[in-house]
């Protein structure tokens, strides 16, 4: 009999990758916002919380008139860390678009690697269940 968690940690990793992508996109959207400080998450800590069931996707708002926030719930919001900039920027904004794009690309590659692993796992299970045909 198959267990409920046939994908192992990869299922939770997808959740964290999606939420991190939303955070990084939020940083990029605020490259011109005065005094904006880019955020990121500690992936290992977020993944540990996801494994413990403490991290679930949801939208967070900071004002009643906002429609969705940075795509993270209160537990993810607590994991947000301000990214330290290598150089000061005009207007107090420390978003470095090159750093954000690189982080977004790396996050996307890791997301796709998890999807590939899960697809291989499904193909293997299909092979076993079909009797190797």
The first five atom37 places (N, CA, C, CB, O) and aatype in JSON, in Angstrom:
{
  "aatype": [20, 20, 20, 20, 20, 20, 20, 20, 20, 20, 20, 20, 20, 20, 20, 20, 20, 20, 20, 20, 20, 20, 20, 20, 20, 20, 20, 20, 20, 20, 20, 20, 20, 20, 20, 20, 20, 20, 20, 20, 20, 20, 20, 20, 20, 20, 20, 20, 20, 20, 20, 20, 20, 20, 20, 20, 20, 20, 20, 20, 20, 20, 20, 20, 20, 20, 20, 20, 20, 20, 20, 20, 20, 20, 20, 20, 20, 20, 20, 20, 20, 20, 20, 20, 20, 20, 20, 20, 20, 20, 20, 20, 20, 20, 20, 20, 20, 20, 20, 20, 20, 20, 20, 20, 20, 20, 20, 20, 20, 20, 20, 20, 20, 20, 20, 20, 20, 20, 20, 20, 20, 20, 20, 20, 20, 20, 20, 20, 20, 20, 20, 20, 20],
  "atom_mask": [
    [1, 1, 1, 1, 1],
    [1, 1, 1, 1, 1],
    [1, 1, 1, 1, 1],
    [1, 1, 1, 1, 1],
    [1, 1, 1, 1, 1],
    [1, 1, 1, 1, 1],
    [1, 1, 1, 1, 1],
    [1, 1, 1, 1, 1],
    [1, 1, 1, 1, 1],
    [1, 1, 1, 1, 1],
    [1, 1, 1, 1, 1],
    [1, 1, 1, 1, 1],
    [1, 1, 1, 1, 1],
    [1, 1, 1, 1, 1],
    [1, 1, 1, 1, 1],
    [1, 1, 1, 1, 1],
    [1, 1, 1, 1, 1],
    [1, 1, 1, 1, 1],
    [1, 1, 1, 1, 1],
    [1, 1, 1, 1, 1],
    [1, 1, 1, 1, 1],
    [1, 1, 1, 1, 1],
    [1, 1, 1, 1, 1],
    [1, 1, 1, 1, 1],
    [1, 1, 1, 1, 1],
    [1, 1, 1, 1, 1],
    [1, 1, 1, 1, 1],
    [1, 1, 1, 1, 1],
    [1, 1, 1, 1, 1],
    [1, 1, 1, 1, 1],
    [1, 1, 1, 1, 1],
    [1, 1, 1, 1, 1],
    [1, 1, 1, 1, 1],
    [1, 1, 1, 1, 1],
    [1, 1, 1, 1, 1],
    [1, 1, 1, 1, 1],
    [1, 1, 1, 1, 1],
    [1, 1, 1, 1, 1],
    [1, 1, 1, 1, 1],
    [1, 1, 1, 1, 1],
    [1, 1, 1, 1, 1],
    [1, 1, 1, 1, 1],
    [1, 1, 1, 1, 1],
    [1, 1, 1, 1, 1],
    [1, 1, 1, 1, 1],
    [1, 1, 1, 1, 1],
    [1, 1, 1, 1, 1],
    [1, 1, 1, 1, 1],
    [1, 1, 1, 1, 1],
    [1, 1, 1, 1, 1],
    [1, 1, 1, 1, 1],
    [1, 1, 1, 1, 1],
    [1, 1, 1, 1, 1],
    [1, 1, 1, 1, 1],
    [1, 1, 1, 1, 1],
    [1, 1, 1, 1, 1],
    [1, 1, 1, 1, 1],
    [1, 1, 1, 1, 1],
    [1, 1, 1, 1, 1],
    [1, 1, 1, 1, 1],
    [1, 1, 1, 1, 1],
    [1, 1, 1, 1, 1],
    [1, 1, 1, 1, 1],
    [1, 1, 1, 1, 1],
    [1, 1, 1, 1, 1],
    [1, 1, 1, 1, 1],
    [1, 1, 1, 1, 1],
    [1, 1, 1, 1, 1],
    [1, 1, 1, 1, 1],
    [1, 1, 1, 1, 1],
    [1, 1, 1, 1, 1],
    [1, 1, 1, 1, 1],
    [1, 1, 1, 1, 1],
    [1, 1, 1, 1, 1],
    [1, 1, 1, 1, 1],
    [1, 1, 1, 1, 1],
    [1, 1, 1, 1, 1],
    [1, 1, 1, 1, 1],
    [1, 1, 1, 1, 1],
    [1, 1, 1, 1, 1],
    [1, 1, 1, 1, 1],
    [1, 1, 1, 1, 1],
    [1, 1, 1, 1, 1],
    [1, 1, 1, 1, 1],
    [1, 1, 1, 1, 1],
    [1, 1, 1, 1, 1],
    [1, 1, 1, 1, 1],
    [1, 1, 1, 1, 1],
    [1, 1, 1, 1, 1],
    [1, 1, 1, 1, 1],
    [1, 1, 1, 1, 1],
    [1, 1, 1, 1, 1],
    [1, 1, 1, 1, 1],
    [1, 1, 1, 1, 1],
    [1, 1, 1, 1, 1],
    [1, 1, 1, 1, 1],
    [1, 1, 1, 1, 1],
    [1, 1, 1, 1, 1],
    [1, 1, 1, 1, 1],
    [1, 1, 1, 1, 1],
    [1, 1, 1, 1, 1],
    [1, 1, 1, 1, 1],
    [1, 1, 1, 1, 1],
    [1, 1, 1, 1, 1],
    [1, 1, 1, 1, 1],
    [1, 1, 1, 1, 1],
    [1, 1, 1, 1, 1],
    [1, 1, 1, 1, 1],
    [1, 1, 1, 1, 1],
    [1, 1, 1, 1, 1],
    [1, 1, 1, 1, 1],
    [1, 1, 1, 1, 1],
    [1, 1, 1, 1, 1],
    [1, 1, 1, 1, 1],
    [1, 1, 1, 1, 1],
    [1, 1, 1, 1, 1],
    [1, 1, 1, 1, 1],
    [1, 1, 1, 1, 1],
    [1, 1, 1, 1, 1],
    [1, 1, 1, 1, 1],
    [1, 1, 1, 1, 1],
    [1, 1, 1, 1, 1],
    [1, 1, 1, 1, 1],
    [1, 1, 1, 1, 1],
    [1, 1, 1, 1, 1],
    [1, 1, 1, 1, 1],
    [1, 1, 1, 1, 1],
    [1, 1, 1, 1, 1],
    [1, 1, 1, 1, 1],
    [1, 1, 1, 1, 1],
    [1, 1, 1, 1, 1],
    [1, 1, 1, 1, 1],
    [1, 1, 1, 1, 1]
  ],
  "atom_positions": [
    [[0.84, -1.19, 0.0], [0.0, 0.0, 0.0], [0.88, 1.25, 0.0], [-0.96, 0.0, 1.23], [1.86, 1.32, 0.74]],
    [[0.53, 2.22, -0.82], [1.3, 3.46, -0.92], [0.97, 4.39, 0.23], [1.03, 4.14, -2.26], [-0.18, 4.52, 0.65]],
    [[2.02, 5.05, 0.73], [1.82, 6.02, 1.79], [1.29, 7.33, 1.23], [3.12, 6.26, 2.55], [1.24, 7.51, 0.01]],
    [[0.9, 8.22, 2.1], [0.39, 9.52, 1.68], [1.49, 10.44, 1.17], [-0.34, 10.18, 2.82], [1.22, 11.4, 0.45]],
    [[2.73, 10.16, 1.54], [3.81, 11.07, 1.21], [4.78, 10.41, 0.24], [4.55, 11.51, 2.48], [5.94, 10.15, 0.59]],
    [[4.33, 10.14, -0.97], [5.18, 9.45, -1.95], [6.26, 10.35, -2.52], [4.33, 8.9, -3.07], [7.21, 9.86, -3.12]],
    [[6.14, 11.66, -2.34], [7.1, 12.6, -2.89], [8.14, 13.06, -1.87], [6.39, 13.78, -3.45], [9.04, 13.82, -2.22]],
    [[8.02, 12.62, -0.64], [8.97, 13.04, 0.38], [8.93, 14.54, 0.61], [10.38, 12.62, -0.01], [7.87, 15.16, 0.65]],
    [[10.1, 15.11, 0.76], [10.24, 16.53, 1.08], [9.93, 17.43, -0.12], [11.65, 16.8, 1.57], [9.71, 18.63, 0.05]],
    [[9.9, 16.86, -1.31], [9.74, 17.66, -2.52], [8.4, 18.39, -2.59], [9.91, 16.79, -3.73], [8.31, 19.49, -3.14]],
    [[7.37, 17.8, -2.05], [6.06, 18.45, -2.04], [6.1, 19.74, -1.21], [4.98, 17.49, -1.5], [5.58, 20.77, -1.63]],
    [[6.71, 19.66, -0.03], [6.81, 20.85, 0.81], [7.77, 21.87, 0.18], [7.29, 20.47, 2.22], [7.56, 23.08, 0.3]],
    [[8.82, 21.38, -0.47], [9.77, 22.3, -1.11], [9.09, 23.13, -2.19], [10.95, 21.51, -1.73], [9.4, 24.31, -2.36]],
    [[8.16, 22.52, -2.92], [7.43, 23.28, -3.94], [6.67, 24.45, -3.32], [6.46, 22.37, -4.69], [6.66, 25.55, -3.88]],
    [[6.05, 24.22, -2.19], [5.31, 25.28, -1.51], [6.25, 26.43, -1.15], [4.63, 24.73, -0.24], [5.91, 27.6, -1.34]],
    [[7.41, 26.1, -0.62], [8.36, 27.13, -0.21], [8.91, 27.86, -1.44], [9.52, 26.51, 0.61], [9.06, 29.08, -1.42]],
    [[9.2, 27.12, -2.52], [9.7, 27.76, -3.74], [8.67, 28.73, -4.32], [10.06, 26.69, -4.78], [9.03, 29.82, -4.78]],
    [[7.41, 28.35, -4.31], [6.36, 29.23, -4.84], [6.27, 30.51, -4.0], [5.0, 28.51, -4.86], [6.19, 31.61, -4.55]],
    [[6.29, 30.36, -2.7], [6.19, 31.53, -1.85], [7.44, 32.41, -1.96], [5.97, 31.12, -0.4], [7.35, 33.63, -1.91]],
    [[8.61, 31.78, -2.11], [9.83, 32.57, -2.29], [9.79, 33.33, -3.62], [11.08, 31.65, -2.23], [10.23, 34.47, -3.69]],
    [[9.27, 32.7, -4.65], [9.15, 33.37, -5.96], [8.27, 34.61, -5.83], [8.57, 32.4, -7.02], [8.56, 35.65, -6.43]],
    [[7.2, 34.51, -5.06], [6.33, 35.66, -4.86], [7.03, 36.78, -4.11], [5.06, 35.24, -4.12], [6.84, 37.95, -4.42]],
    [[7.84, 36.42, -3.13], [8.59, 37.42, -2.37], [9.62, 38.12, -3.27], [9.3, 36.75, -1.16], [9.75, 39.34, -3.22]],
    [[10.34, 37.33, -4.08], [11.35, 37.9, -4.97], [10.69, 38.79, -6.04], [12.16, 36.78, -5.65], [11.23, 39.84, -6.39]],
    [[9.54, 38.37, -6.55], [8.81, 39.19, -7.52], [8.36, 40.5, -6.87], [7.59, 38.41, -8.08], [8.37, 41.55, -7.51]],
    [[7.96, 40.43, -5.61], [7.56, 41.63, -4.87], [8.74, 42.58, -4.75], [7.02, 41.26, -3.47], [8.58, 43.79, -4.89]],
    [[9.93, 42.04, -4.49], [11.14, 42.87, -4.43], [11.36, 43.58, -5.76], [12.37, 42.02, -4.06], [11.62, 44.79, -5.8]],
    [[11.26, 42.83, -6.85], [11.48, 43.41, -8.18], [10.43, 44.47, -8.52], [11.46, 42.31, -9.25], [10.74, 45.46, -9.18]],
    [[9.22, 44.27, -8.06], [8.15, 45.24, -8.32], [8.38, 46.54, -7.56], [6.79, 44.64, -7.95], [7.8, 47.57, -7.9]],
    [[9.22, 46.49, -6.54], [9.46, 47.67, -5.72], [10.85, 48.28, -5.92], [9.28, 47.32, -4.27], [11.37, 48.93, -5.02]],
    [[11.44, 48.07, -7.09], [12.78, 48.61, -7.33], [12.82, 50.13, -7.3], [13.31, 48.11, -8.66], [13.89, 50.71, -7.1]],
    [[11.7, 50.78, -7.5], [11.66, 52.25, -7.5], [10.96, 52.82, -6.28], [10.97, 52.74, -8.75], [10.79, 54.04, -6.19]],
    [[10.56, 51.99, -5.35], [9.85, 52.45, -4.16], [10.85, 53.03, -3.16], [9.04, 51.3, -3.52], [11.76, 52.32, -2.73]],
    [[10.7, 54.29, -2.77], [11.63, 54.89, -1.81], [11.67, 54.11, -0.49], [11.26, 56.34, -1.54], [10.63, 53.69, 0.02]],
    [[12.85, 53.94, 0.04], [13.1, 53.29, 1.33], [12.69, 51.82, 1.38], [12.38, 54.03, 2.4], [12.63, 51.24, 2.47]],
    [[12.41, 51.21, 0.24], [12.04, 49.79, 0.25], [13.28, 48.94, 0.48], [11.34, 49.38, -1.09], [14.33, 49.18, -0.13]],
    [[13.17, 47.97, 1.36], [14.24, 47.05, 1.66], [13.83, 45.66, 1.15], [14.57, 47.03, 3.19], [12.78, 45.16, 1.56]],
    [[14.62, 45.04, 0.27], [14.23, 43.74, -0.27], [14.22, 42.66, 0.8], [15.18, 43.33, -1.4], [15.01, 42.69, 1.75]],
    [[13.32, 41.71, 0.65], [13.16, 40.62, 1.61], [13.51, 39.29, 0.94], [11.72, 40.59, 2.16], [13.48, 39.16, -0.28]],
    [[13.83, 38.33, 1.75], [14.02, 36.95, 1.31], [13.73, 36.07, 2.51], [15.47, 36.7, 0.75], [13.51, 36.56, 3.61]],
    [[13.73, 34.77, 2.29], [13.47, 33.85, 3.39], [14.66, 32.93, 3.59], [12.2, 33.03, 3.12], [15.47, 32.73, 2.68]],
    [[14.75, 32.39, 4.78], [15.71, 31.34, 5.07], [15.06, 30.05, 4.6], [16.1, 31.29, 6.62], [14.17, 29.51, 5.26]],
    [[15.51, 29.55, 3.44], [14.84, 28.42, 2.8], [14.84, 27.18, 3.69], [15.51, 28.09, 1.47], [13.82, 26.5, 3.79]],
    [[15.96, 26.88, 4.34], [16.04, 25.69, 5.19], [15.05, 25.75, 6.34], [17.46, 25.52, 5.74], [14.38, 24.76, 6.65]],
    [[14.95, 26.91, 6.97], [14.02, 27.08, 8.08], [12.57, 27.0, 7.59], [14.27, 28.41, 8.79], [11.73, 26.39, 8.24]],
    [[12.29, 27.62, 6.44], [10.94, 27.58, 5.89], [10.55, 26.14, 5.5], [10.83, 28.5, 4.65], [9.41, 25.73, 5.71]],
    [[11.5, 25.4, 4.95], [11.23, 24.01, 4.58], [10.98, 23.16, 5.81], [12.4, 23.43, 3.77], [10.1, 22.29, 5.8]],
    [[11.73, 23.4, 6.86], [11.51, 22.67, 8.12], [10.11, 22.95, 8.65], [12.58, 23.06, 9.17], [9.43, 22.04, 9.12]],
    [[9.69, 24.21, 8.59], [8.33, 24.54, 9.05], [7.27, 23.91, 8.15], [8.14, 26.06, 9.1], [6.23, 23.48, 8.63]],
    [[7.55, 23.86, 6.85], [6.6, 23.24, 5.92], [6.46, 21.76, 6.23], [7.04, 23.44, 4.46], [5.36, 21.21, 6.17]],
    [[7.56, 21.1, 6.56], [7.52, 19.68, 6.89], [6.72, 19.44, 8.17], [8.95, 19.13, 7.05], [6.04, 18.42, 8.3]],
    [[6.8, 20.38, 9.1], [6.07, 20.25, 10.35], [4.61, 20.67, 10.22], [6.74, 21.08, 11.42], [3.85, 20.62, 11.19]],
    [[4.21, 21.1, 9.01], [2.84, 21.51, 8.77], [2.53, 22.91, 9.27], [1.91, 20.55, 9.42], [1.37, 23.3, 9.37]],
    [[3.56, 23.67, 9.58], [3.36, 25.02, 10.1], [3.29, 26.07, 9.01], [4.47, 25.38, 11.05], [2.98, 27.23, 9.27]],
    [[3.56, 25.66, 7.77], [3.63, 26.6, 6.67], [2.66, 26.16, 5.6], [5.06, 26.7, 6.1], [2.81, 25.09, 5.01]],
    [[1.66, 26.97, 5.34], [0.69, 26.66, 4.3], [0.48, 27.9, 3.45], [-0.65, 26.18, 4.91], [0.49, 29.01, 3.96]],
    [[0.28, 27.71, 2.14], [0.11, 28.88, 1.29], [-1.15, 29.66, 1.63], [0.07, 28.46, -0.15], [-2.23, 29.08, 1.82]],
    [[-1.02, 30.95, 1.69], [-2.17, 31.83, 1.87], [-1.71, 33.25, 1.56], [-2.75, 31.73, 3.33], [-0.51, 33.53, 1.53]],
    [[-2.65, 34.12, 1.33], [-2.3, 35.51, 1.03], [-2.38, 36.34, 2.3], [-3.22, 36.09, -0.05], [-3.29, 36.17, 3.11]],
    [[-1.42, 37.22, 2.46], [-1.35, 38.08, 3.62], [-1.6, 39.52, 3.17], [0.01, 37.93, 4.34], [-1.05, 39.96, 2.16]],
    [[-2.39, 40.23, 3.92], [-2.59, 41.65, 3.63], [-2.17, 42.45, 4.85], [-4.08, 41.94, 3.24], [-2.28, 41.98, 5.99]],
    [[-1.7, 43.65, 4.61], [-1.28, 44.52, 5.71], [-2.22, 45.69, 5.91], [0.13, 45.03, 5.46], [-2.05, 46.49, 6.83]],
    [[-3.23, 45.79, 5.05], [-4.19, 46.88, 5.13], [-5.52, 46.35, 4.59], [-3.7, 48.15, 4.33], [-5.52, 45.57, 3.64]],
    [[-6.64, 46.75, 5.19], [-7.94, 46.22, 4.74], [-8.24, 46.45, 3.26], [-9.03, 46.84, 5.56], [-9.0, 45.68, 2.67]],
    [[-7.66, 47.49, 2.64], [-7.94, 47.77, 1.23], [-6.97, 47.05, 0.28], [-7.87, 49.26, 0.99], [-7.13, 47.13, -0.94]],
    [[-5.99, 46.35, 0.83], [-5.05, 45.61, -0.02], [-5.71, 44.34, -0.55], [-3.78, 45.24, 0.77], [-6.51, 43.7, 0.13]],
    [[-5.37, 44.0, -1.78], [-5.84, 42.74, -2.38], [-4.62, 41.85, -2.46], [-6.51, 42.96, -3.8], [-3.83, 41.95, -3.4]],
    [[-4.47, 40.97, -1.5], [-3.31, 40.08, -1.47], [-2.06, 40.83, -1.07], [-3.11, 39.41, -2.82], [-1.91, 42.02, -1.35]],
    [[-1.18, 40.12, -0.43], [0.08, 40.72, -0.01], [1.22, 40.1, -0.78], [0.29, 40.55, 1.5], [1.18, 40.05, -2.01]],
    [[2.22, 39.64, -0.08], [3.39, 39.06, -0.73], [3.23, 37.56, -0.9], [4.64, 39.37, 0.07], [4.22, 36.87, -1.12]],
    [[2.03, 37.04, -0.8], [1.82, 35.63, -1.03], [2.32, 34.76, 0.1], [2.49, 35.23, -2.29], [2.7, 33.61, -0.13]],
    [[2.32, 35.28, 1.3], [2.78, 34.45, 2.41], [1.86, 34.64, 3.61], [4.24, 34.78, 2.79], [1.26, 35.7, 3.8]],
    [[1.79, 33.59, 4.4], [0.96, 33.66, 5.59], [1.79, 34.2, 6.75], [0.36, 32.28, 5.94], [2.95, 34.58, 6.56]],
    [[1.21, 34.24, 7.94], [1.9, 34.83, 9.09], [3.18, 34.07, 9.43], [0.99, 34.85, 10.3], [4.18, 34.68, 9.8]],
    [[3.16, 32.73, 9.31], [4.36, 31.97, 9.63], [5.47, 32.24, 8.62], [4.05, 30.47, 9.69], [6.64, 32.3, 9.0]],
    [[5.13, 32.41, 7.34], [6.14, 32.75, 6.33], [6.6, 34.18, 6.54], [5.57, 32.57, 4.9], [7.79, 34.48, 6.39]],
    [[5.68, 35.07, 6.9], [6.04, 36.47, 7.11], [7.08, 36.57, 8.24], [4.78, 37.31, 7.45], [7.96, 37.42, 8.19]],
    [[6.96, 35.71, 9.24], [7.92, 35.72, 10.34], [9.31, 35.27, 9.89], [7.44, 34.82, 11.47], [10.3, 35.59, 10.54]],
    [[9.4, 34.55, 8.78], [10.68, 34.07, 8.26], [11.36, 35.07, 7.33], [10.48, 32.76, 7.53], [12.5, 34.86, 6.92]],
    [[10.66, 36.15, 7.0], [11.23, 37.14, 6.09], [12.42, 37.85, 6.73], [10.17, 38.16, 5.67], [12.37, 38.28, 7.88]],
    [[13.48, 37.95, 5.94], [14.68, 38.65, 6.39], [14.98, 39.74, 5.36], [15.9, 37.66, 6.56], [14.78, 39.55, 4.16]],
    [[15.47, 40.88, 5.84], [15.85, 41.95, 4.93], [17.17, 41.58, 4.28], [15.96, 43.31, 5.68], [18.13, 41.22, 4.96]],
    [[17.2, 41.67, 2.95], [18.43, 41.37, 2.21], [19.38, 42.55, 2.34], [18.13, 41.06, 0.7], [19.0, 43.69, 2.09]],
    [[20.6, 42.28, 2.74], [21.61, 43.31, 2.91], [22.19, 43.66, 1.54], [22.72, 42.86, 3.89], [22.6, 42.78, 0.79]],
    [[22.22, 44.94, 1.24], [22.73, 45.41, -0.05], [24.23, 45.65, 0.03], [22.0, 46.7, -0.47], [24.76, 46.02, 1.08]],
    [[24.89, 45.44, -1.1], [26.34, 45.67, -1.14], [26.68, 47.15, -1.3], [26.95, 44.88, -2.29], [27.81, 47.56, -1.02]],
    [[25.72, 47.94, -1.72], [25.96, 49.37, -1.88], [24.67, 50.14, -1.65], [26.54, 49.69, -3.28], [23.59, 49.64, -1.96]],
    [[24.77, 51.37, -1.12], [23.57, 52.18, -0.88], [22.98, 52.67, -2.2], [23.89, 53.37, 0.03], [23.69, 52.84, -3.2]],
    [[21.69, 52.9, -2.19], [20.98, 53.37, -3.38], [20.31, 54.7, -3.09], [19.94, 52.32, -3.85], [20.11, 55.07, -1.93]],
    [[19.97, 55.41, -4.13], [19.29, 56.7, -4.0], [17.9, 56.46, -3.41], [19.19, 57.42, -5.38], [17.21, 55.52, -3.8]],
    [[17.5, 57.29, -2.49], [16.17, 57.21, -1.92], [16.02, 56.13, -0.85], [15.19, 56.97, -2.99], [14.9, 55.86, -0.41]],
    [[17.13, 55.5, -0.44], [17.05, 54.49, 0.61], [16.62, 53.12, 0.14], [16.13, 54.95, 1.66], [16.6, 52.18, 0.93]],
    [[16.27, 52.99, -1.12], [15.87, 51.7, -1.68], [17.12, 50.89, -1.94], [15.03, 51.88, -2.99], [18.05, 51.36, -2.6]],
    [[17.17, 49.66, -1.42], [18.37, 48.83, -1.56], [18.17, 47.63, -2.47], [18.83, 48.36, -0.2], [18.95, 46.68, -2.42]],
    [[17.12, 47.65, -3.3], [16.88, 46.54, -4.22], [17.92, 46.57, -5.33], [15.44, 46.6, -4.8], [18.05, 47.57, -6.03]],
    [[18.63, 45.49, -5.5], [19.57, 45.33, -6.61], [18.91, 44.34, -7.57], [21.02, 44.81, -6.12], [18.85, 43.14, -7.3]],
    [[18.42, 44.86, -8.68], [17.64, 44.01, -9.6], [18.43, 42.81, -10.1], [17.15, 44.82, -10.79], [17.85, 41.75, -10.34]],
    [[19.75, 42.95, -10.26], [20.56, 41.82, -10.72], [20.57, 40.7, -9.68], [22.01, 42.27, -11.01], [20.48, 39.52, -10.04]],
    [[20.67, 41.05, -8.42], [20.64, 40.06, -7.34], [19.28, 39.39, -7.3], [20.97, 40.72, -5.98], [19.18, 38.17, -7.14]],
    [[18.21, 40.2, -7.43], [16.86, 39.65, -7.36], [16.57, 38.71, -8.54], [15.83, 40.78, -7.33], [15.97, 37.65, -8.37]],
    [[17.0, 39.12, -9.75], [16.79, 38.26, -10.92], [17.57, 36.95, -10.78], [17.21, 38.99, -12.21], [17.07, 35.89, -11.14]],
    [[18.79, 37.03, -10.26], [19.6, 35.82, -10.07], [18.94, 34.9, -9.03], [21.03, 36.19, -9.63], [18.89, 33.68, -9.22]],
    [[18.45, 35.48, -7.95], [17.78, 34.68, -6.92], [16.5, 34.06, -7.47], [17.45, 35.55, -5.69], [16.18, 32.91, -7.17]],
    [[15.78, 34.82, -8.29], [14.55, 34.3, -8.9], [14.86, 33.15, -9.85], [13.79, 35.44, -9.65], [14.16, 32.13, -9.85]],
    [[15.91, 33.3, -10.66], [16.3, 32.25, -11.6], [16.73, 30.99, -10.86], [17.43, 32.73, -12.52], [16.36, 29.88, -11.24]],
    [[17.52, 31.15, -9.8], [17.95, 29.99, -9.01], [16.75, 29.3, -8.37], [18.96, 30.42, -7.92], [16.66, 28.07, -8.39]],
    [[15.84, 30.08, -7.83], [14.65, 29.52, -7.21], [13.82, 28.74, -8.23], [13.8, 30.63, -6.57], [13.29, 27.67, -7.93]],
    [[13.7, 29.29, -9.44], [12.95, 28.62, -10.5], [13.6, 27.3, -10.89], [12.83, 29.53, -11.73], [12.9, 26.31, -11.09]],
    [[14.92, 27.29, -11.0], [15.62, 26.04, -11.33], [15.42, 24.98, -10.26], [17.12, 26.32, -11.52], [15.22, 23.81, -10.57]],
    [[15.46, 25.39, -9.01], [15.24, 24.44, -7.92], [13.79, 23.93, -7.92], [15.57, 25.1, -6.55], [13.54, 22.75, -7.65]],
    [[12.85, 24.82, -8.22], [11.45, 24.42, -8.34], [11.3, 23.36, -9.44], [10.56, 25.65, -8.64], [10.66, 22.33, -9.23]],
    [[11.9, 23.63, -10.6], [11.81, 22.69, -11.72], [12.5, 21.36, -11.41], [12.43, 23.31, -12.98], [12.04, 20.31, -11.85]],
    [[13.59, 21.41, -10.65], [14.25, 20.17, -10.24], [13.33, 19.33, -9.36], [15.56, 20.48, -9.49], [13.29, 18.1, -9.49]],
    [[12.59, 19.98, -8.47], [11.63, 19.25, -7.63], [10.51, 18.65, -8.47], [11.04, 20.19, -6.56], [10.09, 17.51, -8.23]],
    [[10.03, 19.39, -9.45], [8.98, 18.88, -10.35], [9.5, 17.67, -11.12], [8.51, 19.98, -11.33], [8.79, 16.68, -11.27]],
    [[10.74, 17.76, -11.62], [11.33, 16.65, -12.37], [11.44, 15.41, -11.49], [12.72, 17.04, -12.91], [11.11, 14.31, -11.93]],
    [[11.9, 15.58, -10.26], [11.98, 14.44, -9.34], [10.6, 13.82, -9.13], [12.58, 14.88, -7.99], [10.46, 12.6, -9.16]],
    [[9.6, 14.66, -8.92], [8.25, 14.14, -8.68], [7.72, 13.42, -9.92], [7.3, 15.29, -8.28], [7.06, 12.39, -9.79]],
    [[8.01, 13.93, -11.11], [7.59, 13.25, -12.34], [8.26, 11.89, -12.45], [7.93, 14.1, -13.57], [7.6, 10.91, -12.83]],
    [[9.55, 11.8, -12.14], [10.25, 10.51, -12.19], [9.66, 9.53, -11.17], [11.75, 10.71, -11.92], [9.55, 8.34, -11.45]],
    [[9.3, 10.04, -10.02], [8.69, 9.19, -8.99], [7.35, 8.64, -9.5], [8.5, 9.98, -7.67], [7.04, 7.46, -9.31]],
    [[6.56, 9.5, -10.14], [5.27, 9.06, -10.68], [5.46, 8.04, -11.8], [4.47, 10.25, -11.2], [4.72, 7.06, -11.89]],
    [[6.46, 8.26, -12.67], [6.73, 7.3, -13.74], [7.16, 5.95, -13.18], [7.82, 7.84, -14.68], [6.74, 4.91, -13.68]],
    [[7.97, 5.95, -12.14], [8.41, 4.71, -11.51], [7.22, 3.98, -10.89], [9.48, 4.99, -10.44], [7.09, 2.76, -11.03]],
    [[6.35, 4.73, -10.21], [5.16, 4.11, -9.61], [4.24, 3.55, -10.69], [4.4, 5.13, -8.74], [3.66, 2.47, -10.52]],
    [[4.09, 4.27, -11.78], [3.26, 3.8, -12.88], [3.83, 2.5, -13.46], [3.17, 4.89, -13.98], [3.08, 1.58, -13.77]],
    [[5.14, 2.45, -13.6], [5.79, 1.23, -14.1], [5.53, 0.05, -13.18], [7.31, 1.46, -14.26], [5.21, -1.05, -13.63]],
    [[5.68, 0.28, -11.89], [5.44, -0.79, -10.91], [3.99, -1.23, -10.93], [5.82, -0.33, -9.5], [3.72, -2.44, -10.92]],
    [[3.07, -0.31, -10.95], [1.64, -0.64, -10.91], [1.16, -1.3, -12.21], [0.83, 0.61, -10.64], [0.2, -2.07, -12.19]],
    [[1.81, -1.0, -13.32], [1.41, -1.62, -14.57], [2.13, -2.93, -14.84], [1.65, -0.67, -15.71], [1.95, -3.55, -15.89]],
    [[2.94, -3.35, -13.88], [3.62, -4.63, -14.03], [4.84, -4.55, -14.92], [2.67, -5.64, -14.57], [5.26, -5.57, -15.48]],
    [[5.43, -3.38, -15.06], [6.64, -3.23, -15.85], [6.43, -3.11, -17.33], [7.53, -4.35, -15.59], [7.39, -3.19, -18.09]],
    [[5.21, -2.92, -17.76], [4.93, -2.8, -19.2], [5.08, -1.41, -19.68], [3.54, -3.28, -19.52], [4.88, -1.14, -20.87]]
  ]
}
